[in-house]
Coordinates of C-alpha atoms in Angstrom, one line a residue:
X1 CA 10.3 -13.6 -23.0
X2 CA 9.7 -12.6 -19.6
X3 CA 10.3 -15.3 -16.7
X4 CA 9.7 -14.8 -12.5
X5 CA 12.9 -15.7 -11.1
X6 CA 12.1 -19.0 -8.6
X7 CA 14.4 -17.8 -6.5
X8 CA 12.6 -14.1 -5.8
X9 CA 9.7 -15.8 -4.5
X10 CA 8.0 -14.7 -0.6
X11 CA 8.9 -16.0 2.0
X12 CA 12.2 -17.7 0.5
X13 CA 14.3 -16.5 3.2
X14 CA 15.0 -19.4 6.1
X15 CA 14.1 -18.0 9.4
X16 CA 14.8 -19.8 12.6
X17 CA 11.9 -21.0 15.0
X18 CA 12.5 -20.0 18.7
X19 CA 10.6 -22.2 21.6
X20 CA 9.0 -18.5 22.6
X21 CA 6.7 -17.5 20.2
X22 CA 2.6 -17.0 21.6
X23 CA 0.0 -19.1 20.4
X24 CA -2.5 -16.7 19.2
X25 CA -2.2 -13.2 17.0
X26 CA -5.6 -11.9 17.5
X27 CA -6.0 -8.8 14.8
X28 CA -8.6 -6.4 14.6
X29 CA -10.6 -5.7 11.4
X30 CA -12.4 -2.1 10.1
X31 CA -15.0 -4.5 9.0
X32 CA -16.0 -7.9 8.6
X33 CA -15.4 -10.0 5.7
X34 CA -17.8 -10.9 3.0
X35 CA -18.4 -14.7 1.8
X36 CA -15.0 -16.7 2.1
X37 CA -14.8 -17.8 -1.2
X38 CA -12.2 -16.1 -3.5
X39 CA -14.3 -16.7 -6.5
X40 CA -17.3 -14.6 -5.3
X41 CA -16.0 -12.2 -2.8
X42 CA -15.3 -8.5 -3.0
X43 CA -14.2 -7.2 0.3
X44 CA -10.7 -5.8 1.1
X45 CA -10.9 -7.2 4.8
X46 CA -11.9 -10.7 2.8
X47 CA -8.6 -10.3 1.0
X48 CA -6.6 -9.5 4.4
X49 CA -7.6 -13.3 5.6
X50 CA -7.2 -14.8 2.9
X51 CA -3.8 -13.4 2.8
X52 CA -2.9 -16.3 5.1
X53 CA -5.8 -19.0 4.2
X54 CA -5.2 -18.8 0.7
X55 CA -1.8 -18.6 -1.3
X56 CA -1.9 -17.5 -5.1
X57 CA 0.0 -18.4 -7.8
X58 CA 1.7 -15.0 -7.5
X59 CA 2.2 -12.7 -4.9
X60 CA 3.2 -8.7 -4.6
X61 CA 6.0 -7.7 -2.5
X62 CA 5.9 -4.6 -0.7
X63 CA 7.7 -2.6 -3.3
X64 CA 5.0 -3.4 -5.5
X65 CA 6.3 -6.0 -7.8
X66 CA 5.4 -8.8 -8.9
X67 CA 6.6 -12.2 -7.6
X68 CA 6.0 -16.2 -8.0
X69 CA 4.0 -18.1 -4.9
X70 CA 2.6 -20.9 -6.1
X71 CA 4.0 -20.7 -9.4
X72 CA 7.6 -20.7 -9.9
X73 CA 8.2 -19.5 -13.1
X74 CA 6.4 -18.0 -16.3
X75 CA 6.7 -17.6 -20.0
X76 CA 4.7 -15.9 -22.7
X77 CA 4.7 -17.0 -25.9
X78 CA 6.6 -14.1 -28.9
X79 CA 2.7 -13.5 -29.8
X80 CA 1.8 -13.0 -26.3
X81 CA -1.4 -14.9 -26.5
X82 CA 0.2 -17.7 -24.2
X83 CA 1.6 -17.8 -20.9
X84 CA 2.8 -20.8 -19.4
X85 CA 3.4 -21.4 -15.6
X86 CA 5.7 -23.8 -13.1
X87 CA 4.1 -24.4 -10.5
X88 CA 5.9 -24.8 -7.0
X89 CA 5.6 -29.0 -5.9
X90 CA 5.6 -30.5 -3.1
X91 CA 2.5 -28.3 -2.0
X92 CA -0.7 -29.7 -0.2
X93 CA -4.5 -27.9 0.5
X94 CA -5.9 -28.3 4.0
X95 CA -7.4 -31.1 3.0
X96 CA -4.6 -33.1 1.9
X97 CA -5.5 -33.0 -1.8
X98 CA -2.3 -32.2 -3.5
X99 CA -1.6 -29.0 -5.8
X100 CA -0.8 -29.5 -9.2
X101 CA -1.6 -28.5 -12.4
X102 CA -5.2 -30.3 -12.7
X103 CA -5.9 -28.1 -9.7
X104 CA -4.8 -25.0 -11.5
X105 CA -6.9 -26.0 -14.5
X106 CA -10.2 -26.5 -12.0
X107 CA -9.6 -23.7 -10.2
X108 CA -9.4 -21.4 -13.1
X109 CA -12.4 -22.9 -15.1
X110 CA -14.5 -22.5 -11.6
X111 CA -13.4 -19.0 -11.4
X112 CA -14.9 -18.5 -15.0
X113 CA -17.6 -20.4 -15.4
X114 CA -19.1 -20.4 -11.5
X115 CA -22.3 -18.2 -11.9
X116 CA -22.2 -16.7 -8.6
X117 CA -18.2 -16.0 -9.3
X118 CA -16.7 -11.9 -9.8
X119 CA -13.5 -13.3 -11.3
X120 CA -15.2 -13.7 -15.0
X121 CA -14.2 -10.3 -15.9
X122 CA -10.6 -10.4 -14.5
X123 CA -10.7 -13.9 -16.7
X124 CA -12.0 -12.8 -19.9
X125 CA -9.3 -12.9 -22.1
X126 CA -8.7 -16.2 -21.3
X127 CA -9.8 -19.2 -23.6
X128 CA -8.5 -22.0 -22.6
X129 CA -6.5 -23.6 -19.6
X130 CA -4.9 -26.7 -19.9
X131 CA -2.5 -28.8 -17.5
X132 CA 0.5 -29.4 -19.8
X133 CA 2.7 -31.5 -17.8
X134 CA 2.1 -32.8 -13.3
X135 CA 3.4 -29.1 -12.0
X136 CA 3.2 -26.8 -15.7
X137 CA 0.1 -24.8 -16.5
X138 CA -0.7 -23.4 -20.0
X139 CA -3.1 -20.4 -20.7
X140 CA -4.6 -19.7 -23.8
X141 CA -6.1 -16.2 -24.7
X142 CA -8.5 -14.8 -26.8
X143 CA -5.6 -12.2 -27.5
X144 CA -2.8 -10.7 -25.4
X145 CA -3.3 -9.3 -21.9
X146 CA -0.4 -8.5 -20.2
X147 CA -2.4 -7.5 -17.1
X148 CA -3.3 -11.4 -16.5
X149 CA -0.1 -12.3 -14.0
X150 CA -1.4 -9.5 -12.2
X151 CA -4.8 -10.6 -11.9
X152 CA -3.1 -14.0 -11.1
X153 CA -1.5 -12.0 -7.9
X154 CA -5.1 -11.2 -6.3
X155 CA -8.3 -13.7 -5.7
X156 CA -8.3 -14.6 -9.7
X157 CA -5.1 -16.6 -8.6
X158 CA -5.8 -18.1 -5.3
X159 CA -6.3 -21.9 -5.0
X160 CA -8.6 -23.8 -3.7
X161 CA -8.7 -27.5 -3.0
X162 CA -10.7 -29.0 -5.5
X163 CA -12.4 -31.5 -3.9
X164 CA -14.4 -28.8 -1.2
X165 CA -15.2 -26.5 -4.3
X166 CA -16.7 -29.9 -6.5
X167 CA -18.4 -30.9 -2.9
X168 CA -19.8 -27.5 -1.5
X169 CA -20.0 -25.7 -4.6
X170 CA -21.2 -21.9 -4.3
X171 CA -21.8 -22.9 -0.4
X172 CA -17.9 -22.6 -0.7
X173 CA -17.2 -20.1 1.8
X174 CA -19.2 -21.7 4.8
X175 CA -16.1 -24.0 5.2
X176 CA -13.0 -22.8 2.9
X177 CA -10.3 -25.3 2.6
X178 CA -7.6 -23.6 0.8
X179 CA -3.4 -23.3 0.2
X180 CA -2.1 -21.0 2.7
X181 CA -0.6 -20.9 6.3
X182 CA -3.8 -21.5 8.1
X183 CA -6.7 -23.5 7.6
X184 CA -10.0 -22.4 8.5
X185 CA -11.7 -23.0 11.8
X186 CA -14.9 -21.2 12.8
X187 CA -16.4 -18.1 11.6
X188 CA -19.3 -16.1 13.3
X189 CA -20.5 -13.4 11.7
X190 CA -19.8 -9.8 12.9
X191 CA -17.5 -11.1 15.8
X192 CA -14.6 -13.5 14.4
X193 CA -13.0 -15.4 12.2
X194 CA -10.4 -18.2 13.9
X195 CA -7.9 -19.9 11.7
X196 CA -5.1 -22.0 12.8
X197 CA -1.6 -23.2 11.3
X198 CA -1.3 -25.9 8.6
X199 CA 1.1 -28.1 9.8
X200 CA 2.0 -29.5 6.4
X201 CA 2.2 -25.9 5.0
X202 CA 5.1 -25.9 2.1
X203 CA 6.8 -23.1 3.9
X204 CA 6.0 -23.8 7.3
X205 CA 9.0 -23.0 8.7
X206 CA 8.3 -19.5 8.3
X207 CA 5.3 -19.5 10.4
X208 CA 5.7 -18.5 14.1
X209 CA 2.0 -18.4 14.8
X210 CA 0.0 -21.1 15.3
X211 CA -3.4 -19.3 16.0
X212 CA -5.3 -16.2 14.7
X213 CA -8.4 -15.0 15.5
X214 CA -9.6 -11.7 13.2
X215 CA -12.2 -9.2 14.8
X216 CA -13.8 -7.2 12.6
X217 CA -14.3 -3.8 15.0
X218 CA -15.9 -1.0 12.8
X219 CA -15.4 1.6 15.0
X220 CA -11.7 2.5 14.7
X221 CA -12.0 4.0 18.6
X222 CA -13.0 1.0 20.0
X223 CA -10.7 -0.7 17.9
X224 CA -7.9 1.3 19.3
X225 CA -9.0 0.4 22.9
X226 CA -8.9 -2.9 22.4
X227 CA -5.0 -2.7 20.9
X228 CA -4.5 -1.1 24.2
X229 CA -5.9 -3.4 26.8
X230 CA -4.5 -6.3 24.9
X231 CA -7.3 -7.5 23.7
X232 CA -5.5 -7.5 20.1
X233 CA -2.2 -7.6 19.1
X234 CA -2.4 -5.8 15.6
X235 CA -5.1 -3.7 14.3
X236 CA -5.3 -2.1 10.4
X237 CA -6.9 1.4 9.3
X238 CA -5.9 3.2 12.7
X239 CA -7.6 6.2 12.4
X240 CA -5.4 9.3 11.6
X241 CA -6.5 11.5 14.8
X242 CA -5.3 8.7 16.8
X243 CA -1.8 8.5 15.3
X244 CA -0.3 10.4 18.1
X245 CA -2.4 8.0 20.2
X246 CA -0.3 5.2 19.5
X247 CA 3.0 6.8 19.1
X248 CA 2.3 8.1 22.8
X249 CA 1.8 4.4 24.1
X250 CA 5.3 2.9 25.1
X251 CA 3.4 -0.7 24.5
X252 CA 2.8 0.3 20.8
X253 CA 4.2 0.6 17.5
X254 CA 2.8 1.9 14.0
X255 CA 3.4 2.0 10.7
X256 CA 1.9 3.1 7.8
X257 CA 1.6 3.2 3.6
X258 CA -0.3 5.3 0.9
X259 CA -2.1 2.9 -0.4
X260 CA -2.8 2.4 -4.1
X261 CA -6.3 2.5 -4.2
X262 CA -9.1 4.8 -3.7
X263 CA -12.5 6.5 -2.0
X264 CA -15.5 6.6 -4.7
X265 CA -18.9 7.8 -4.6
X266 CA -20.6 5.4 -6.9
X267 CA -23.8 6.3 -9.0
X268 CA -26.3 4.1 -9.8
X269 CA -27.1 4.3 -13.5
X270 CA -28.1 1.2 -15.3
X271 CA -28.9 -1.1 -12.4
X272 CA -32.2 -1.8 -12.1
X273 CA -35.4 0.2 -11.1
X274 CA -33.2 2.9 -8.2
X275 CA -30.9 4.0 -11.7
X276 CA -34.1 6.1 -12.1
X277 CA -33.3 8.5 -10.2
X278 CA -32.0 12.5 -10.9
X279 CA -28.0 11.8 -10.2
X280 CA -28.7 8.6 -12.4
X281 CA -30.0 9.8 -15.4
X282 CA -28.2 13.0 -15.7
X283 CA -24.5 13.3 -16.1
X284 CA -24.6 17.0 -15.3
X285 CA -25.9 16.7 -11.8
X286 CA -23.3 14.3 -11.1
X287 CA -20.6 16.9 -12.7
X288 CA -22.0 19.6 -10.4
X289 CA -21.9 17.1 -7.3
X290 CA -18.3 16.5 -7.8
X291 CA -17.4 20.0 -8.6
X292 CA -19.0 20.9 -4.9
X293 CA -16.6 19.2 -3.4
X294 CA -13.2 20.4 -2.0
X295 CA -11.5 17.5 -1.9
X296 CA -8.3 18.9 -0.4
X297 CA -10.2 20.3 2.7
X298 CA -11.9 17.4 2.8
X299 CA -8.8 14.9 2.9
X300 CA -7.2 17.0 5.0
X301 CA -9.6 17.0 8.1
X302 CA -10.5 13.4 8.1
X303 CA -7.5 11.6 7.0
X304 CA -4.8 15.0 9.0
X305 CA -2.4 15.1 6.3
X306 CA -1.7 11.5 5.8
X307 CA -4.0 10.9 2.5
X308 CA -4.5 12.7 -0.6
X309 CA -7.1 14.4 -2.7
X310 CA -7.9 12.5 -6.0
X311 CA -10.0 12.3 -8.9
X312 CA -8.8 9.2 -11.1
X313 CA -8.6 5.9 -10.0
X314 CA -4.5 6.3 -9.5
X315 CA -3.1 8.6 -6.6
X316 CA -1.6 11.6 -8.5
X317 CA 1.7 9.7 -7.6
X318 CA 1.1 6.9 -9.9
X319 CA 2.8 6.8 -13.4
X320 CA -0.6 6.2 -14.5
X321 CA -2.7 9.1 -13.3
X322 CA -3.4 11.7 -16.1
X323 CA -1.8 15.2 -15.5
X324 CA -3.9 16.4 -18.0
X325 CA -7.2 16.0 -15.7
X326 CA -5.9 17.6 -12.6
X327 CA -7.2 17.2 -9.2
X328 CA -10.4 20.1 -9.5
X329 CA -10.9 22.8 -7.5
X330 CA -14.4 23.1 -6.3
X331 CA -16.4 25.5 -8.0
X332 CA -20.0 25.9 -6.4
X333 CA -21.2 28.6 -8.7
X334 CA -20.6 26.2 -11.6
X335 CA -22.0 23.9 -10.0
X336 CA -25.4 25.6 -9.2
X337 CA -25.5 26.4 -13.4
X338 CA -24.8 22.6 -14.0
X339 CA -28.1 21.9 -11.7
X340 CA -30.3 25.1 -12.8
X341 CA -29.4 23.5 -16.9
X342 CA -30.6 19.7 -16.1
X343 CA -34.2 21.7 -14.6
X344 CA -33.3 21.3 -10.5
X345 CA -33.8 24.2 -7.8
X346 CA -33.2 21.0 -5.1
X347 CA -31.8 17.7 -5.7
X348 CA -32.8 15.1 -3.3
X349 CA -30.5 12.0 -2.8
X350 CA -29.9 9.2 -0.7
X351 CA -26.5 8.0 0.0
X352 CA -25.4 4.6 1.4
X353 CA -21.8 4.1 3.8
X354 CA -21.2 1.7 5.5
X355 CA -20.9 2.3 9.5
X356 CA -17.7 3.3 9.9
X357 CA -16.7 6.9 11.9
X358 CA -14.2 7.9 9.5
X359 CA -16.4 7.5 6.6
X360 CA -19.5 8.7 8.4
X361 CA -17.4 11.9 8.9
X362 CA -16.2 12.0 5.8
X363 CA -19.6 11.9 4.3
X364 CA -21.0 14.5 6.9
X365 CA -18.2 16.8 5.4
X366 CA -19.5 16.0 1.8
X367 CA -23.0 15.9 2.8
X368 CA -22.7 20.1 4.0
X369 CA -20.4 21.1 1.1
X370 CA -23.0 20.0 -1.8
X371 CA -25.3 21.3 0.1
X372 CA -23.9 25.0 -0.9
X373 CA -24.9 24.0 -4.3
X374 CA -28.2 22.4 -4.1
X375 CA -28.1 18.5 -3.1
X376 CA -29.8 18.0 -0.3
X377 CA -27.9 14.5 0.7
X378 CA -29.6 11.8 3.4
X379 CA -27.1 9.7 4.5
X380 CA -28.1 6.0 5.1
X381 CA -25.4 4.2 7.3
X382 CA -24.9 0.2 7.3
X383 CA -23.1 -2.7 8.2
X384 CA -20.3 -2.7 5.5
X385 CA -21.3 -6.7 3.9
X386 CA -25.1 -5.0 3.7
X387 CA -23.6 -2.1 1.4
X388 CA -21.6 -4.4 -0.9
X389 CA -24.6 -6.6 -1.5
X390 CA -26.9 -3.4 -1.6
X391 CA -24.4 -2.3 -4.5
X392 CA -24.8 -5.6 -6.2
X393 CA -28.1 -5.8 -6.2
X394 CA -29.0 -2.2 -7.5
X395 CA -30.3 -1.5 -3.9
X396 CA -28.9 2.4 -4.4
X397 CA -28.9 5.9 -5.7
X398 CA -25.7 6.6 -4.7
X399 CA -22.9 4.2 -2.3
X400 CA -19.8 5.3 -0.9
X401 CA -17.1 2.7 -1.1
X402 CA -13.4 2.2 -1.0
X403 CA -11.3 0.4 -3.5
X404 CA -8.0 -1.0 -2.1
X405 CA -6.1 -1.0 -5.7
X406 CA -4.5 -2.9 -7.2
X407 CA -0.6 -2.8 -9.0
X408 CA -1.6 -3.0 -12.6
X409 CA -3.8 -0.3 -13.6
X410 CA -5.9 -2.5 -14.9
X411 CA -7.2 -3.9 -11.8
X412 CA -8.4 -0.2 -11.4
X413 CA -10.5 0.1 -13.8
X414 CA -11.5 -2.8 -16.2
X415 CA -13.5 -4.4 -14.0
X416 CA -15.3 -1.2 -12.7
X417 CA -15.6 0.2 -15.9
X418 CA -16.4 -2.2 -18.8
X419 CA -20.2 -3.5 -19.6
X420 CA -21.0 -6.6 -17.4
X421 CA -17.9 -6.4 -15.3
X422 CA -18.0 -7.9 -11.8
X423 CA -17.3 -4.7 -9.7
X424 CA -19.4 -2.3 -12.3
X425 CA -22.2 -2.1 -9.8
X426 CA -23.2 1.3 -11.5
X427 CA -23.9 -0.8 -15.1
X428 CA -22.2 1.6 -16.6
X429 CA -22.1 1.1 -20.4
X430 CA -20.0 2.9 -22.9
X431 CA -18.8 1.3 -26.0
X432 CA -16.0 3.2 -26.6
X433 CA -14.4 2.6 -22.7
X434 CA -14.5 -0.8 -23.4
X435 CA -12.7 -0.6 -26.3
X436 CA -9.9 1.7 -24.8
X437 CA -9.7 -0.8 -21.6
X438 CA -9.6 -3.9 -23.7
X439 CA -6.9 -2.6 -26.1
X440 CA -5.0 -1.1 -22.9
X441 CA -5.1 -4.8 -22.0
X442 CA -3.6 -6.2 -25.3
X443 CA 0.0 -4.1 -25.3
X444 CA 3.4 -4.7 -23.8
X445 CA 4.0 -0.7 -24.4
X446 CA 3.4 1.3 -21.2
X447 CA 3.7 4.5 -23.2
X448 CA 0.6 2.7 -25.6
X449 CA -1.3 1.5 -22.9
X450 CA -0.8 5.2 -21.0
X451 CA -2.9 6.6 -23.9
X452 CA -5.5 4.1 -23.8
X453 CA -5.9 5.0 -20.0
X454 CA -5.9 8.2 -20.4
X455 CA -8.2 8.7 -23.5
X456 CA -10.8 6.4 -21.2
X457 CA -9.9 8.4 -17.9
X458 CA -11.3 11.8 -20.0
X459 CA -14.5 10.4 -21.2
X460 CA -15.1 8.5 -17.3
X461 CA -14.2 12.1 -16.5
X462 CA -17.3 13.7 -18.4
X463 CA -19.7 10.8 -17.6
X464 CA -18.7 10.1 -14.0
X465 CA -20.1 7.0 -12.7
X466 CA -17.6 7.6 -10.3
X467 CA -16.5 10.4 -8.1
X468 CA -13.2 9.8 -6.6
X469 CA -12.4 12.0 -3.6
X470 CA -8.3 11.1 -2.7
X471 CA -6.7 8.0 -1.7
X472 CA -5.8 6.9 1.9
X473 CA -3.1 5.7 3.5
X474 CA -2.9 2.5 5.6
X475 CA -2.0 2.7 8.9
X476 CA -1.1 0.0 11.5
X477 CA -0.7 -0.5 15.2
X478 CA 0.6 -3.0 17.0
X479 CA 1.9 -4.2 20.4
X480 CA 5.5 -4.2 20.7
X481 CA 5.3 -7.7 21.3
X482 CA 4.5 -8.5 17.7
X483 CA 7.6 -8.5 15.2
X484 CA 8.5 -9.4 11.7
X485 CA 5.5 -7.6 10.2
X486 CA 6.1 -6.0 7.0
X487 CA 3.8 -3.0 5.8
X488 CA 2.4 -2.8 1.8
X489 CA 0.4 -0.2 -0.1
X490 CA -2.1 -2.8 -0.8
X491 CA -2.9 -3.0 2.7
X492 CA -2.6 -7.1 3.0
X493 CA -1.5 -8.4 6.7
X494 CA 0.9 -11.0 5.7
X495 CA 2.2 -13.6 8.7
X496 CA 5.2 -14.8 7.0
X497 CA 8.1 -14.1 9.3
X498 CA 5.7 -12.7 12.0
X499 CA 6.6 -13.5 15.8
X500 CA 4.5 -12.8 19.2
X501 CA 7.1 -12.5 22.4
X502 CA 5.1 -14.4 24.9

């Protein structure tokens, strides 16, 4: 049996309210959020507000484990086909509606069953949910995943009041009334999102802030120059040439994490009538495009020595990355043969970013090295919401996104990976990968599910619906003024404990 000790829970600590603390933390976003519903979104900058709109029932701490929020304490079952939750009491939403189990149940069966919902694959193994006392939760599954607390620790596990998902439905995110530390204000698109304190938050006492205001500023420069005037108090993704920037300003602070997630260059193979396209159809060229890459150059001039070159969906770091499929050394002769074998001189392609300098360069970088070896790249640049739904929709040849990662490995692949998954905007389909992932899913063995991983990781590595090119790290600025802010590899801003000096 393995139980969440109640006590080890966020935010448990008592911290003392002084009179002093500023109204407002106004933080500035790399891009603007997606649709404010945890059911349907996808965006990491989605998951960085709801970090303090919507509490889970379990949270990650910033040594990467696994602790209760909303739930206070689990058990599986000896057959590992049941896990039961206590649930924290005492809790309200925003809209008064109280949190118990019933809510637990709706929330879960919305998150499966709402068509327009992303969570069905981080769901799956689950076949039934049922309230089995006021504040005690039972999951039933189809068979064992130990990856499902985990998913429970991300949107699969964030609650919602009931009562605004039955009344708005999928229109959900227009007005999200959820769990957390702040209710939900106003949003406009592409210039903020407000949110204020819940007063009758279960750990408000914790809570110094009373208002926050997120700005989603693309361009990390400008982003930077606002951080400075004092336009905003915190900003995420500093850019890594402007490091020294900030350490040079006696008003500023930083701080920073290698994250656990990772760049990708997706390739659209299966999803509708752009898969029909060279890169698409032809494993080979996509082979010969990752092989023209140096991915240590390239990591090294956009991200100055504070990310590092990948080419699995774990940094080489992680107990989970396979040594046996080492970081490759670019090889454009090879490359060329790959090209000349599929029946290419030239291969044309077109490949979607999202509007962001760092990733623009990044892709100007890539753009001239594949070049050498006969891709002759267009780069199409847009709003970062635009390329997510773009990806969903099959509107691509190739897409260039980031995946923030997640503390299971699961989380960095399954849903990428298997046939149907939410976040498999390539439609990749391979039979035997989803029978690696699934089983990988089913054991309590690390050392079992490490083989499943990596017997998946070699064939993802021959078919390449992805090309990973490294993995980041996060890095923060702030004003001196703000304190109590606690960085994590997986990037989330999280207010309890944080204080603004007037």
């Amino acid at each position: 049996m393995k139980t969440a000790n109640p006590l080890a829970t966020l935010g448990a600590s008592v911290l003392l309210a002084l009179p002093t603390f500023a109204a407002e933390l106004k933080i500035g976003l790399a891009d603007d959020a997606d649709v404010l519903d945890p059911a349907q979104s996808r965006s990491f900058v989605g998951r960085i507000v709801y970090t303090a709109l919507c509490d889970k029932l379990f949270d990650v701490t910033p040594d990467l484990k696994i602790v209760g929020q909303l739930a206070t304490d689990y058990k599986w079952s000896a057959d590992g086909k049941e896990l039961t939750l206590t649930l924290r009491q005492g809790v309200k939403f925003q809209d008064d509606t109280p949190f118990n189990a019933q809510a637990v149940v709706d929330n879960i069966t919305r998150a499966m069953t709402l068509p327009e919902s992303r969570r069905k694959s981080e769901l799956s193994s689950v076949s039934k949910v049922e309230a089995t006392g006021d504040y005690e939760v039972k999951f039933t599954l189809k068979a064992p995943d130990v990856t499902l607390v985990a998913q429970l620790s991300d949107r699969a596990g964030m609650m919602i009041s009931p009562k605004a998902a039955k009344e708005l439905g999928a229109k959900f995110g227009d007005h999200p009334v959820c769990s957390g530390p702040f209710k939900f204000v106003e949003r406009v698109q592409q210039d903020r999102i407000v949110l204020e304190k819940f007063q009758d938050y279960w750990n408000k006492d914790n809570i110094f802030i009373d208002k926050i205001t997120y700005r989603p500023i693309p361009d990390s420069a400008v982003r930077l120059a606002n951080l400075r005037s004092g336009d905003l108090d915190l900003i995420e993704r500093v850019a890594p040439t402007d490091v020294e920037t900030v350490k040079g300003d006696s008003n500023l602070d930083m701080v920073d994490k290698v994250n656990i997630g990772n760049l990708g260059i997706y390739f659209n193979v299966g999803n509708g009538a752009r898969a029909d396209n060279p890169l698409g159809k032809d494993k080979r060229l996509r082979q010969a495009f990752s092989l023209a890459i140096d991915r240590e150059a390239a990591m090294q001039i956009v991200y100055d020595g504070t990310g590092v070159a990948g080419n699995q969906p774990f940094p080489p770091s992680s107990p989970w990355f396979n040594k046996d499929l080492p970081v490759p050394a670019r090889d454009v002769d090879k490359a060329k043969a790959l090209i000349k074998e599929a029946g290419f001189d030239r291969v044309p392609v077109e490949l979607n970013m999202a509007n962001d300098p760092i990733i623009a360069q990044m892709m100007q970088i890539i753009q001239s090295m594949v070049a050498e070896a006969g891709f002759d790249v267009t780069l199409k640049a847009t709003e970062f919401a635009t390329l997510l739904n773009d990806q969903t929709a099959g509107n691509y040849q190739v897409s260039r996104s980031d995946w923030s990662g997640r503390v299971d490995p699961d989380g960095n692949t399954n849903q990428f990976y298997t046939t149907g998954a939410g976040l498999n905007d390539m439609h990749y389909s391979n039979p035997d990968v989803d029978k690696l992932l699934s089983e990988a899913r089913q054991s309590q063995d690390d050392a079992v599910r490490k083989q499943k991983y990596d017997a998946a990781g070699k064939i993802l590595a021959e078919d390449l619906p992805i090309v990973y090119i490294g993995h980041q790290a996060w890095i923060w600025g702030y004003n001196k003024k703000v304190t109590g802010f606690v960085p994590s590899p997986d990037g989330m801003i999280r207010l309890v404990g944080v204080k603004k000096a007037d």
